[in-house]
XYZ file of C-alpha atoms in Angstrom:
254
model
C 4.513 23.750 18.727
C 4.704 28.149 16.706
C 1.810 29.673 15.647
C 2.096 30.957 11.762
C 0.434 34.243 11.057
C -2.281 34.238 8.276
C 0.304 35.951 6.572
C 2.850 33.629 6.998
C 0.085 30.507 5.861
C -0.460 32.546 2.678
C 3.511 31.424 1.675
C 3.232 28.408 2.788
C 0.700 28.124 0.682
C 2.871 29.470 -1.903
C 5.711 26.302 -1.797
C 3.103 24.216 -0.245
C 1.888 24.574 -4.499
C 4.844 24.009 -6.385
C 4.628 20.700 -4.368
C 2.096 20.049 -5.448
C 2.283 21.360 -9.089
C 4.857 18.735 -8.974
C 3.595 16.215 -7.719
C 0.434 16.130 -10.374
C 3.348 16.459 -12.663
C 4.688 12.767 -11.314
C 1.334 11.430 -12.032
C 1.082 12.303 -15.078
C 4.236 10.859 -15.709
C 4.117 8.052 -14.256
C 3.651 5.146 -16.783
C 4.920 1.642 -17.676
C 8.629 2.563 -18.822
C 9.559 5.924 -17.496
C 12.516 5.551 -15.218
C 11.655 7.022 -11.270
C 14.931 8.621 -12.452
C 12.842 10.667 -15.452
C 10.010 11.527 -12.357
C 12.798 13.634 -10.534
C 13.985 14.933 -13.441
C 10.265 16.139 -13.641
C 9.140 17.163 -9.788
C 12.901 19.185 -10.208
C 11.898 21.152 -14.160
C 8.547 21.973 -12.549
C 9.557 23.053 -8.973
C 13.513 25.462 -10.238
C 10.028 26.924 -12.612
C 7.603 28.445 -10.308
C 11.214 29.950 -8.879
C 11.634 27.562 -6.548
C 13.965 24.907 -4.753
C 14.216 21.212 -4.269
C 13.966 20.648 -0.204
C 14.796 17.295 -0.925
C 17.772 17.671 -2.820
C 21.168 17.840 -1.150
C 19.349 17.391 2.664
C 21.668 15.612 4.540
C 23.067 14.096 1.139
C 20.204 13.236 -0.028
C 20.633 13.177 -4.046
C 17.687 14.246 -5.292
C 14.690 16.117 -5.830
C 11.537 13.647 -4.986
C 11.535 10.008 -2.483
C 10.980 7.375 -5.289
C 9.475 4.240 -3.053
C 8.386 1.622 -5.030
C 6.270 -1.689 -3.957
C 8.260 -2.716 -1.066
C 10.053 0.659 -0.283
C 8.107 2.173 2.548
C 10.219 5.666 1.673
C 12.989 7.649 0.684
C 14.057 5.914 -2.403
C 16.583 6.889 -4.349
C 15.095 7.557 -8.358
C 17.278 5.882 -10.524
C 18.205 5.096 -14.725
C 17.534 1.984 -14.294
C 14.190 1.294 -12.592
C 11.959 1.637 -14.814
C 8.143 1.111 -14.022
C 5.988 -1.572 -14.675
C 2.452 -2.768 -14.843
C 1.007 -3.284 -11.443
C 3.295 -0.753 -10.199
C 2.880 0.813 -6.730
C 4.980 3.979 -6.033
C 4.740 6.383 -3.588
C 6.493 10.325 -4.184
C 7.551 12.155 -1.800
C 8.105 15.989 -2.857
C 8.860 19.047 -1.053
C 10.161 22.969 -2.190
C 11.398 25.495 -0.331
C 9.597 29.387 -1.770
C 11.202 32.517 0.167
C 12.562 30.185 2.671
C 8.519 28.285 3.149
C 8.567 24.760 3.754
C 6.322 22.589 1.786
C 5.875 18.800 1.297
C 3.545 16.140 0.521
C 3.486 12.807 -0.648
C 1.032 10.366 -2.928
C 0.581 6.777 -4.179
C 0.127 6.385 -7.392
C -0.577 3.096 -9.022
C 1.438 2.404 -12.904
C -1.610 0.671 -15.173
C -4.241 -1.414 -13.167
C -3.578 -2.433 -9.431
C -4.389 -5.740 -8.258
C -7.045 -5.335 -5.076
C -5.100 -4.737 -2.267
C -2.871 -2.803 -3.410
C -5.265 -0.731 -4.511
C -7.413 -0.388 -0.735
C -4.228 0.083 0.838
C -3.709 3.406 -1.161
C -6.506 4.071 -0.193
C -6.622 3.020 3.540
C -3.923 4.758 3.511
C -5.349 8.570 2.431
C -8.589 8.290 4.442
C -5.342 7.690 7.534
C -4.104 11.598 5.956
C -7.625 12.963 5.673
C -8.552 11.825 8.924
C -5.203 12.843 10.163
C -6.095 16.189 8.759
C -9.962 16.491 9.983
C -8.599 16.040 13.049
C -6.008 19.841 13.193
C -9.158 21.726 14.754
C -7.828 24.357 17.791
C -7.891 23.089 20.948
C -6.914 19.585 19.711
C -3.733 18.037 21.147
C -0.974 16.611 18.780
C -1.909 12.705 19.905
C -5.701 13.484 18.468
C -4.312 13.598 14.654
C -2.143 10.571 15.476
C -5.128 9.062 17.529
C -7.020 9.490 14.541
C -5.670 8.196 11.501
C -4.978 5.024 14.080
C -8.644 4.899 14.200
C -8.912 5.151 10.535
C -6.630 2.525 9.641
C -8.872 -0.026 11.693
C -12.017 1.411 10.242
C -10.179 0.749 6.969
C -9.430 -2.782 8.501
C -12.595 -3.935 8.295
C -13.746 -2.325 5.046
C -11.181 -4.177 3.231
C -11.883 -6.938 4.872
C -8.015 -6.729 5.064
C -4.881 -5.969 8.242
C -2.953 -3.189 7.724
C 0.943 -2.689 9.468
C 1.113 0.975 10.442
C 4.810 1.129 10.194
C 7.012 2.027 12.848
C 9.153 4.165 14.327
C 7.694 6.808 11.447
C 6.019 10.242 11.167
C 4.676 13.495 10.678
C 6.517 16.482 12.093
C 6.217 20.527 12.706
C 7.365 22.065 9.176
C 7.468 25.859 8.374
C 10.957 27.754 7.993
C 12.909 24.590 8.222
C 11.205 21.259 6.161
C 11.509 19.237 9.295
C 10.445 20.107 12.958
C 9.694 19.897 16.444
C 7.704 18.068 17.683
C 7.387 14.286 15.716
C 3.734 13.007 14.638
C 3.436 9.028 15.456
C 1.002 7.705 13.179
C -0.704 6.210 16.403
C -0.950 6.433 19.633
C -3.104 7.622 23.031
C -5.596 10.876 22.255
C -4.834 14.240 25.070
C -1.082 14.093 24.621
C 1.557 16.429 23.952
C 1.583 20.007 22.140
C -1.728 22.039 22.145
C -3.117 23.049 18.191
C -4.077 26.594 18.025
C -4.829 28.718 15.582
C -1.478 28.433 13.418
C -0.034 25.280 14.276
C 1.837 23.575 10.993
C 2.102 19.638 11.157
C 3.143 17.324 7.443
C 0.914 14.816 8.450
C 2.208 11.519 6.277
C 0.700 8.206 6.943
C 2.067 5.322 5.940
C 0.920 1.398 5.157
C 1.914 -2.312 4.460
C -0.222 -5.228 3.584
C 2.943 -6.614 6.476
C 4.625 -5.855 9.304
C 5.359 -2.794 10.666
C 8.696 -3.268 10.692
C 11.241 -1.549 8.028
C 15.000 -2.022 7.041
C 16.580 0.143 5.694
C 18.822 0.115 2.713
C 22.806 0.057 2.097
C 22.430 2.858 0.321
C 21.711 3.802 3.883
C 18.637 6.245 2.797
C 15.836 3.424 1.504
C 13.404 1.895 3.981
C 11.573 -1.031 2.826
C 9.573 -3.699 4.624
C 11.890 -6.184 6.520
C 8.618 -9.108 5.146
C 8.668 -7.953 1.108
C 4.653 -6.426 1.128
C 4.502 -3.293 0.168
C 3.984 0.182 1.160
C 2.146 2.768 0.686
C 2.569 6.563 1.713
C 0.474 10.025 1.609
C 1.418 13.056 3.180
C 0.255 16.508 3.286
C 1.405 19.970 4.882
C -2.069 20.724 7.013
C -2.859 24.474 9.072
C -5.291 24.852 11.663
C -6.902 27.913 11.789
C -9.901 29.540 13.338
C -12.325 27.801 10.352
C -10.759 24.053 10.859
C -8.022 22.796 9.085
C -5.790 24.407 5.720
C -4.331 21.814 3.517
C -1.731 24.139 2.623
C -0.430 21.211 0.273
C -2.838 21.548 -2.849
C -2.821 23.035 -6.262
């Protein structure tokens, strides 16, 4: 894993702040009656007004600036004018921006109005798993120590909320820097103590994805949208995080 200098981390944090601003604008706009395409337009506007470029738009042909994954969609949902948010929807928004050649990548899960308890627990559990992964971004740890922390927090959330959560199989976090997706792949579960050593300047996009049912997914005919195989709801939280001498540094905050 490449080690970024403090100045490079600051540059990544500048890109990350643009992502954070775009996600906050989308969060504020995600109400019943709004289309996911409108959310995409809002995010793109925020990104471009900041002098950055949407990382997702055109990436391997992807047609939008955000991924908007509603209810049983896990990741890579394509925004659409025909998809109108309704009360109780669970919406995961993934967003990336590149500024001065450096990438930021983050995701949030939003409830439209009041969520049912199961969906609220799902989003909270996923966010707690992310926080556990962030806490494991410490010099001297290895890659799978982060993965193991995510899994351990997921299992703790199952006890806390009295329900099982599926850790989505085959998807996870990744290295990030001058490119949006770089090695290594970061699983959201696994045994600790394996993989590359984390050192000051190591950067990962950490992104747990949990479901209320199966671990298995299906890719729709659009070749992008990933849904749960059983129709259960999913949540997705993500931050870009650096290892520093002073501990983990989240680079995708305003």
